[in-house]
Amino acid sequence: MEKKVITSQRTGDSCIYVKHKSGLDIYICEMEGFSSTEALFGTKYGSVNTMFKMRDDKEYTVVPEGIAHFLEHKLFENEDCDVFELYAKTGANGNAYTSFDRTCYLFSCSKNYQDSLRILLDFVQKPYFTKENVDKEQGIIGQEIQMTNDNPEWRVIFNMLRCMYHNHPVKIDIAGTIESIAKIDADLLYKCYNTFYNLNNMVLAIAGNVNADEVLSICDECLKECEDKGLETVFPEEPESIVQSEIYETQPVGTPIFHIGYKCRPCNGQERLTKSVALTMATALITDASSDIYQKLLKEEIINSTFGSEIFCGDGYFSVIFSGESTDPKKLRDSIISEVKRMSDEGVNEKDFQRIKKCMYGSLIRQLNNVDIIASMMLDAYMSGIEPYDVINTVSEMTSDTILEYVRTELDKDKLVMSVVEGAENV
Amino acid sequence: MKYNRTELDGNIGFTSVIDEKFKTACLAVRFITELSEDKVSSNLMGIDTITYSNSKIKTFSELNEKLSSLYGASLASFSAKRGDVQVLGISSSWLLNRYAIDGEDIENEMLSLIRDTVFSPNVNDGKFDEESFRITKKELLDRIEAEINSKREYAVTQALKTAFKGEPAENTSYGTKETAEAVTPETAYSSYINLLKTAPVEIHYIAPQENPAILEMFRENFSKIERIPKKVLFENASPLKNEVVTESEEFDVRQCKMVLNFKTDCENIYAVKMLNKIWGETPVSKLFMNVREKLSLCYYCSSRIINAKGTIMVDVGVERKNIEKAKEEIIHQLDEIRKGNITDEEIESALKSIDNNLSAVGDSPSSYSAWYFECFCNGEIITPQEKIEKYKAVVKEDIVRVANSLNLDSIYIMYDKESQE
């Protein structure tokens, strides 16, 4: 069992990393003075993983859209009872989520974390799928899909991704469609479970009021050793170009909602982190309320305080997204294009860059106040192939030259997509 | 952890919580006033506008520049509703000086900024600066227009309007398009001055180390204001309607929403909260296990308490054809509790859930602030552990009594246009 302490040179905070004999990666952060505990048990399996095989398989398996999310729902039901009933006995709040590139099972509690941890490790390793319980879930997930279809903030994202990506499954809805989930059965769920819920493809991240030795002893007790079967996931070839530059949908909304995104080249590990931090800072220079462009757009009443930006990336996809509400998304898009060109031609203002850097550094330090954010930070590190606290170092070491280089090479107006959801009266 | 409360003249409370584990200091200033249709938007715009500029930092752009240069320190306004009361104010947090890379005195800078924000707004000729006010007004109008973006929350807001019609609590914490449109830089400023003079004020400072300068700053500046504080009523149960009122609207949506409001005159709030847990708040509640898990009618069906109004609300997202079935099952599950069909496990798990949530108070600055403000509203400063003991005193018969005291008051339904055609 490999064990090491990972320390942030900047803040002195530290956590423990263990490669468990079962194959599982474990991160533990003991936080003195805190009452609560947050634990996340995650697998690198999300909605994008629709095509895969094991080392010994001859053919790739292709599965219906939304199956990772369906599997997450079904794992909550074991042979004897619902998992929520088990957590009810300890008082912990249990939950789970599926995103593009991961599925995570979690609990938070402020007492008796040991029993809750046993429940978590146990139920995730004990799938129980039958025709009856799969059929029952179709109705529940069907309503979840309808609910998200009525959510304009959700629709505007997926419409943008469909305009951005030709083939990559990041463009499909995480929960799938009513039609695609109808194709899911118990056998398919077992196939996906046995492929992706191998402990060599998983991580446990636990933070707060915990004792590392105690956590490891519970892991020894509950984890079943797994053979690494050489999982291979593949994605269809994705051109660098976009599919179409704009898309509109009508829904009951107030001010039109937009997502304006640049499709960028995907990458992994530290390179992805550096690129993410650089482009986060670049976009912050645009969306920052002190910037000239922000003030101009605010004065013209084109934007409001919802205007913001984010980096959206994972296996085979990377994009830079501006989002919010706008009375004139087309004018806003033109302004963003002009500002990116200006930055690219004239360079980054050093004083503004230093200010944005301090702001980002400060928000990272503030997050270290928080048990659940630390647990998520450790999980993210595993999923992204970096170490916890790397992001603090990357921010501290960022230079304006690096930012400029990424602005020039990645923010190409020919790869810009705009998605708008607006009310019928705006059409 | 070290808790201390100081009463300043003029009904102003200053609470400090010192907890060494945090890396930040946080400050919240809450003004407490009666919720009223004619004041709600101007109160909010008054508070919003002071966070956009002040007499020393004259523009939103400069203010933001200042905050980001102080390592992303935050300064924001808020407005919330607590029954018939509007609670609004500013909150701020900043990094401890020891994390400043260039040795800045962040805390002192923030202290000056907060002083100027609260006591020295950007005012000309008895009215707020036009530009700061214009941004504030646009923000509020956009927010009101965006109510419909979240269908679930929109349905809940409409249901509250129906439940509390004719009472202050029928208003949102921000008002309507009409009340927002009517506010001017003069009326917003006048509302803010009125809050400074008449609203009970609760200030919370939560940090890893003491800073007496903060209390002194508030003491000195409030002493210059002639305070005539007005009392507010935190608890005011809503009367049950003579007949169940149903309101509905149609929208271009795929899923219908139904909200049922139940009212109780029971004063045992601990028993009401236990009933809420067992009936519909948790994933092992009767509503979750039956409406969702057993009948597969929905993705969500849950209950929540509006404590100050003696009301429990149940909301569900459901297909039009299943609306009646869902309603029957929601009421059937309440009937089960009325008949005493509650297991010891259900009571035990409700208690464990409460214990778990209350024991986490103190793990974030905001949880301390929320806890001590709730204690203030309830007129009793107690520890989370003491509160847990009060829940433990609730017995099954108390919960059955609450269930029998609950009556359906009103219903709101959002229909989908398509399935009717």
PDB file of C-alpha atoms in Angstrom, chain A residues 10-11 13 32-37 69 73-74 77 82 84-86 88-94 108-111 135-137 139-141 143-144 146-147 149-153 155 249-255 257 288-291 294-295 298-306 325 327 351-352 355-356 358-363 365-366 368-371 396, chain B residues 19 21-24 52 60-74 93-95 99-102 104 131 134-135 138-139 142-143 145-152 251-257 283-284 288-289 292-294 296-300 317-319 322 345 348-350 352-353 355-365 385 388:
ATOM      1  CA  ARG A  10       1.626  28.084  -0.317  1.00  0.00           C
ATOM      2  CA  THR A  11      -0.766  27.467   2.585  1.00  0.00           C
ATOM      3  CA  ASP A  13      -2.546  22.597   4.161  1.00  0.00           C
ATOM      4  CA  GLU A  32      -9.080  19.877  12.946  1.00  0.00           C
ATOM      5  CA  GLY A  33     -11.901  21.796  14.576  1.00  0.00           C
ATOM      6  CA  PHE A  34     -14.568  20.789  12.049  1.00  0.00           C
ATOM      7  CA  SER A  35     -17.571  18.670  13.062  1.00  0.00           C
ATOM      8  CA  SER A  36     -18.715  17.407   9.693  1.00  0.00           C
ATOM      9  CA  THR A  37     -17.367  14.872   7.258  1.00  0.00           C
ATOM     10  CA  HIS A  69     -27.036   8.217 -14.894  1.00  0.00           C
ATOM     11  CA  HIS A  73     -30.136   5.749  -9.711  1.00  0.00           C
ATOM     12  CA  LYS A  74     -30.277   1.966  -9.554  1.00  0.00           C
ATOM     13  CA  GLU A  77     -31.473   0.154  -4.365  1.00  0.00           C
ATOM     14  CA  ASP A  82     -33.171   1.352  -0.337  1.00  0.00           C
ATOM     15  CA  PHE A  84     -31.433   5.974   1.905  1.00  0.00           C
ATOM     16  CA  GLU A  85     -32.943   3.761   4.587  1.00  0.00           C
ATOM     17  CA  LEU A  86     -29.450   2.691   5.640  1.00  0.00           C
ATOM     18  CA  ALA A  88     -31.379   7.170   7.826  1.00  0.00           C
ATOM     19  CA  LYS A  89     -30.037   4.910  10.580  1.00  0.00           C
ATOM     20  CA  THR A  90     -26.816   6.939  10.844  1.00  0.00           C
ATOM     21  CA  GLY A  91     -28.368  10.348  10.188  1.00  0.00           C
ATOM     22  CA  ALA A  92     -26.060  11.068   7.233  1.00  0.00           C
ATOM     23  CA  ASN A  93     -27.290  12.907   4.151  1.00  0.00           C
ATOM     24  CA  GLY A  94     -26.638  10.553   1.250  1.00  0.00           C
ATOM     25  CA  SER A 108     -22.149  14.269   4.608  1.00  0.00           C
ATOM     26  CA  CYS A 109     -22.565  13.807   8.325  1.00  0.00           C
ATOM     27  CA  SER A 110     -21.497  15.269  11.611  1.00  0.00           C
ATOM     28  CA  LYS A 111     -21.594  12.127  13.722  1.00  0.00           C
ATOM     29  CA  ASP A 135     -38.893  -0.740 -15.218  1.00  0.00           C
ATOM     30  CA  LYS A 136     -39.902   1.205 -12.128  1.00  0.00           C
ATOM     31  CA  GLU A 137     -37.054   3.665 -12.595  1.00  0.00           C
ATOM     32  CA  GLY A 139     -41.026   6.626 -14.855  1.00  0.00           C
ATOM     33  CA  ILE A 140     -38.922   8.496 -12.291  1.00  0.00           C
ATOM     34  CA  ILE A 141     -36.085   9.291 -14.701  1.00  0.00           C
ATOM     35  CA  GLN A 143     -39.963  12.878 -15.121  1.00  0.00           C
ATOM     36  CA  GLU A 144     -36.414  14.021 -14.354  1.00  0.00           C
ATOM     37  CA  GLN A 146     -38.984  16.357 -18.567  1.00  0.00           C
ATOM     38  CA  MET A 147     -38.012  18.593 -15.680  1.00  0.00           C
ATOM     39  CA  ASN A 149     -36.276  19.894 -20.629  1.00  0.00           C
ATOM     40  CA  ASP A 150     -38.270  22.702 -18.975  1.00  0.00           C
ATOM     41  CA  ASN A 151     -35.084  24.199 -17.526  1.00  0.00           C
ATOM     42  CA  PRO A 152     -33.847  26.930 -19.899  1.00  0.00           C
ATOM     43  CA  GLU A 153     -30.428  27.026 -18.235  1.00  0.00           C
ATOM     44  CA  ARG A 155     -31.312  23.618 -22.586  1.00  0.00           C
ATOM     45  CA  GLU A 249     -34.924  27.943 -28.708  1.00  0.00           C
ATOM     46  CA  THR A 250     -38.176  29.389 -27.416  1.00  0.00           C
ATOM     47  CA  GLN A 251     -39.217  28.749 -23.798  1.00  0.00           C
ATOM     48  CA  PRO A 252     -40.922  30.748 -21.055  1.00  0.00           C
ATOM     49  CA  VAL A 253     -38.009  32.900 -19.782  1.00  0.00           C
ATOM     50  CA  GLY A 254     -37.444  36.515 -18.749  1.00  0.00           C
ATOM     51  CA  THR A 255     -34.459  38.219 -20.369  1.00  0.00           C
ATOM     52  CA  ILE A 257     -30.376  33.467 -21.718  1.00  0.00           C
ATOM     53  CA  ASP A 288     -14.649  41.369 -14.476  1.00  0.00           C
ATOM     54  CA  ALA A 289     -16.942  44.226 -13.440  1.00  0.00           C
ATOM     55  CA  SER A 290     -14.012  46.670 -13.557  1.00  0.00           C
ATOM     56  CA  SER A 291     -13.159  45.996 -17.205  1.00  0.00           C
ATOM     57  CA  TYR A 294     -18.087  45.066 -18.901  1.00  0.00           C
ATOM     58  CA  GLN A 295     -18.829  48.668 -17.977  1.00  0.00           C
ATOM     59  CA  LEU A 298     -23.622  47.292 -18.523  1.00  0.00           C
ATOM     60  CA  LYS A 299     -24.226  50.922 -19.473  1.00  0.00           C
ATOM     61  CA  GLU A 300     -25.865  49.867 -22.719  1.00  0.00           C
ATOM     62  CA  GLU A 301     -28.015  47.434 -20.672  1.00  0.00           C
ATOM     63  CA  ILE A 302     -26.843  44.479 -22.802  1.00  0.00           C
ATOM     64  CA  ILE A 303     -25.713  42.479 -19.761  1.00  0.00           C
ATOM     65  CA  ASN A 304     -26.511  42.279 -16.061  1.00  0.00           C
ATOM     66  CA  SER A 305     -24.711  40.745 -13.091  1.00  0.00           C
ATOM     67  CA  THR A 306     -25.368  37.214 -14.382  1.00  0.00           C
ATOM     68  CA  GLU A 325     -28.771  36.960 -19.562  1.00  0.00           C
ATOM     69  CA  THR A 327     -31.061  41.800 -24.104  1.00  0.00           C
ATOM     70  CA  LYS A 351      -1.858  45.609 -13.555  1.00  0.00           C
ATOM     71  CA  ASP A 352      -5.250  44.059 -14.308  1.00  0.00           C
ATOM     72  CA  ARG A 355      -5.352  41.981  -9.660  1.00  0.00           C
ATOM     73  CA  ILE A 356      -7.262  39.099 -11.261  1.00  0.00           C
ATOM     74  CA  LYS A 358      -4.884  37.864  -6.518  1.00  0.00           C
ATOM     75  CA  CYS A 359      -8.639  37.540  -6.760  1.00  0.00           C
ATOM     76  CA  MET A 360      -8.417  33.948  -7.996  1.00  0.00           C
ATOM     77  CA  TYR A 361      -5.770  33.054  -5.416  1.00  0.00           C
ATOM     78  CA  GLY A 362      -7.942  34.528  -2.642  1.00  0.00           C
ATOM     79  CA  SER A 363     -11.001  32.573  -3.692  1.00  0.00           C
ATOM     80  CA  ILE A 365      -7.704  29.957  -0.184  1.00  0.00           C
ATOM     81  CA  ARG A 366     -11.230  30.790   0.996  1.00  0.00           C
ATOM     82  CA  LEU A 368     -10.055  25.701   2.104  1.00  0.00           C
ATOM     83  CA  ASN A 369     -12.513  26.770   4.856  1.00  0.00           C
ATOM     84  CA  ASN A 370     -14.955  24.269   3.576  1.00  0.00           C
ATOM     85  CA  VAL A 371     -15.153  20.509   4.202  1.00  0.00           C
ATOM     86  CA  SER A 396       0.483  31.476  -8.274  1.00  0.00           C
TER      87      SER A 396
ATOM     88  CA  ASP B  19     -13.268  30.334  15.785  1.00  0.00           C
ATOM     89  CA  LYS B  21     -10.163  27.183  12.293  1.00  0.00           C
ATOM     90  CA  PHE B  22     -11.271  29.689   9.628  1.00  0.00           C
ATOM     91  CA  LYS B  23      -9.026  31.365   7.073  1.00  0.00           C
ATOM     92  CA  THR B  24     -11.452  34.218   6.514  1.00  0.00           C
ATOM     93  CA  TYR B  52     -22.392  49.582  -5.861  1.00  0.00           C
ATOM     94  CA  PHE B  60     -19.122  50.257  -9.338  1.00  0.00           C
ATOM     95  CA  SER B  61     -16.051  49.709 -11.510  1.00  0.00           C
ATOM     96  CA  GLU B  62     -13.687  51.224  -8.918  1.00  0.00           C
ATOM     97  CA  LEU B  63     -15.386  49.380  -6.087  1.00  0.00           C
ATOM     98  CA  ASN B  64     -15.013  46.078  -7.859  1.00  0.00           C
ATOM     99  CA  GLU B  65     -11.375  46.861  -8.607  1.00  0.00           C
ATOM    100  CA  LYS B  66     -10.821  47.493  -4.922  1.00  0.00           C
ATOM    101  CA  LEU B  67     -12.445  44.202  -3.896  1.00  0.00           C
ATOM    102  CA  SER B  68     -10.564  42.105  -6.423  1.00  0.00           C
ATOM    103  CA  SER B  69      -7.244  43.697  -5.441  1.00  0.00           C
ATOM    104  CA  LEU B  70      -8.053  42.646  -1.855  1.00  0.00           C
ATOM    105  CA  TYR B  71      -7.831  38.997  -2.937  1.00  0.00           C
ATOM    106  CA  GLY B  72     -11.424  38.787  -4.121  1.00  0.00           C
ATOM    107  CA  ALA B  73     -13.016  40.057  -0.921  1.00  0.00           C
ATOM    108  CA  SER B  74     -16.797  40.040  -1.231  1.00  0.00           C
ATOM    109  CA  SER B  93     -15.952  38.193   3.688  1.00  0.00           C
ATOM    110  CA  TRP B  94     -12.228  38.581   3.284  1.00  0.00           C
ATOM    111  CA  LEU B  95      -9.012  36.651   3.586  1.00  0.00           C
ATOM    112  CA  TYR B  99      -2.419  35.023   3.447  1.00  0.00           C
ATOM    113  CA  ALA B 100      -1.750  38.333   1.656  1.00  0.00           C
ATOM    114  CA  ILE B 101       1.178  37.793  -0.710  1.00  0.00           C
ATOM    115  CA  ASP B 102       2.180  41.471  -0.743  1.00  0.00           C
ATOM    116  CA  GLU B 104      -1.648  44.160   2.480  1.00  0.00           C
ATOM    117  CA  GLU B 131     -25.688  55.589 -12.208  1.00  0.00           C
ATOM    118  CA  ARG B 134     -29.813  52.685 -12.538  1.00  0.00           C
ATOM    119  CA  ILE B 135     -27.753  49.467 -12.372  1.00  0.00           C
ATOM    120  CA  LYS B 138     -32.161  47.072 -13.996  1.00  0.00           C
ATOM    121  CA  GLU B 139     -30.857  44.166 -11.897  1.00  0.00           C
ATOM    122  CA  ASP B 142     -34.341  41.463 -14.712  1.00  0.00           C
ATOM    123  CA  ARG B 143     -34.593  39.326 -11.603  1.00  0.00           C
ATOM    124  CA  GLU B 145     -38.649  38.865 -15.158  1.00  0.00           C
ATOM    125  CA  ALA B 146     -36.477  35.787 -14.594  1.00  0.00           C
ATOM    126  CA  GLU B 147     -38.871  34.381 -11.950  1.00  0.00           C
ATOM    127  CA  ILE B 148     -40.306  32.061 -14.593  1.00  0.00           C
ATOM    128  CA  ASN B 149     -36.886  30.591 -15.513  1.00  0.00           C
ATOM    129  CA  SER B 150     -37.092  28.083 -12.667  1.00  0.00           C
ATOM    130  CA  LYS B 151     -40.524  26.531 -13.030  1.00  0.00           C
ATOM    131  CA  ARG B 152     -40.400  24.861  -9.625  1.00  0.00           C
ATOM    132  CA  PHE B 251     -47.325  27.540 -19.676  1.00  0.00           C
ATOM    133  CA  ASP B 252     -45.442  26.056 -22.562  1.00  0.00           C
ATOM    134  CA  VAL B 253     -43.835  23.347 -20.394  1.00  0.00           C
ATOM    135  CA  ARG B 254     -43.474  19.573 -20.510  1.00  0.00           C
ATOM    136  CA  GLN B 255     -44.031  18.865 -16.821  1.00  0.00           C
ATOM    137  CA  CYS B 256     -46.850  20.181 -14.618  1.00  0.00           C
ATOM    138  CA  LYS B 257     -46.163  21.479 -11.121  1.00  0.00           C
ATOM    139  CA  PRO B 283     -35.398  10.684   1.038  1.00  0.00           C
ATOM    140  CA  VAL B 284     -36.892   8.157   3.477  1.00  0.00           C
ATOM    141  CA  PHE B 288     -40.468  10.159  -1.274  1.00  0.00           C
ATOM    142  CA  MET B 289     -40.946   6.458  -0.601  1.00  0.00           C
ATOM    143  CA  ARG B 292     -41.808   8.747  -6.064  1.00  0.00           C
ATOM    144  CA  GLU B 293     -40.399   5.300  -5.301  1.00  0.00           C
ATOM    145  CA  LYS B 294     -43.537   3.152  -5.078  1.00  0.00           C
ATOM    146  CA  SER B 296     -43.066   6.286  -9.885  1.00  0.00           C
ATOM    147  CA  LEU B 297     -45.170   9.423 -10.367  1.00  0.00           C
ATOM    148  CA  CYS B 298     -42.436  12.000 -10.112  1.00  0.00           C
ATOM    149  CA  TYR B 299     -38.785  12.842  -9.728  1.00  0.00           C
ATOM    150  CA  TYR B 300     -39.415  15.099  -6.733  1.00  0.00           C
ATOM    151  CA  GLY B 317     -43.470  17.876 -10.590  1.00  0.00           C
ATOM    152  CA  VAL B 318     -45.814  15.513 -12.384  1.00  0.00           C
ATOM    153  CA  GLU B 319     -47.545  14.681 -15.681  1.00  0.00           C
ATOM    154  CA  ASN B 322     -51.166  12.016 -12.736  1.00  0.00           C
ATOM    155  CA  GLU B 345     -37.589   3.883  12.949  1.00  0.00           C
ATOM    156  CA  GLU B 348     -35.525   7.803  15.101  1.00  0.00           C
ATOM    157  CA  SER B 349     -34.351   8.680  11.585  1.00  0.00           C
ATOM    158  CA  ALA B 350     -36.061  12.093  11.731  1.00  0.00           C
ATOM    159  CA  LYS B 352     -30.904  11.564  13.562  1.00  0.00           C
ATOM    160  CA  SER B 353     -31.315  13.791  10.515  1.00  0.00           C
ATOM    161  CA  ASP B 355     -29.094  15.943  14.997  1.00  0.00           C
ATOM    162  CA  ASN B 356     -26.804  15.575  11.984  1.00  0.00           C
ATOM    163  CA  ASN B 357     -27.783  18.960  10.549  1.00  0.00           C
ATOM    164  CA  LEU B 358     -27.597  20.844  13.839  1.00  0.00           C
ATOM    165  CA  SER B 359     -24.273  19.301  14.818  1.00  0.00           C
ATOM    166  CA  ALA B 360     -22.742  20.775  11.644  1.00  0.00           C
ATOM    167  CA  VAL B 361     -23.462  24.339  12.805  1.00  0.00           C
ATOM    168  CA  GLY B 362     -20.083  26.014  13.139  1.00  0.00           C
ATOM    169  CA  ASP B 363     -18.410  24.366  10.161  1.00  0.00           C
ATOM    170  CA  SER B 364     -18.754  27.522   8.093  1.00  0.00           C
ATOM    171  CA  PRO B 365     -18.981  31.206   9.022  1.00  0.00           C
ATOM    172  CA  GLN B 385     -27.143  20.556  21.400  1.00  0.00           C
ATOM    173  CA  ILE B 388     -31.546  18.699  19.769  1.00  0.00           C
TER     174      ILE B 388
END
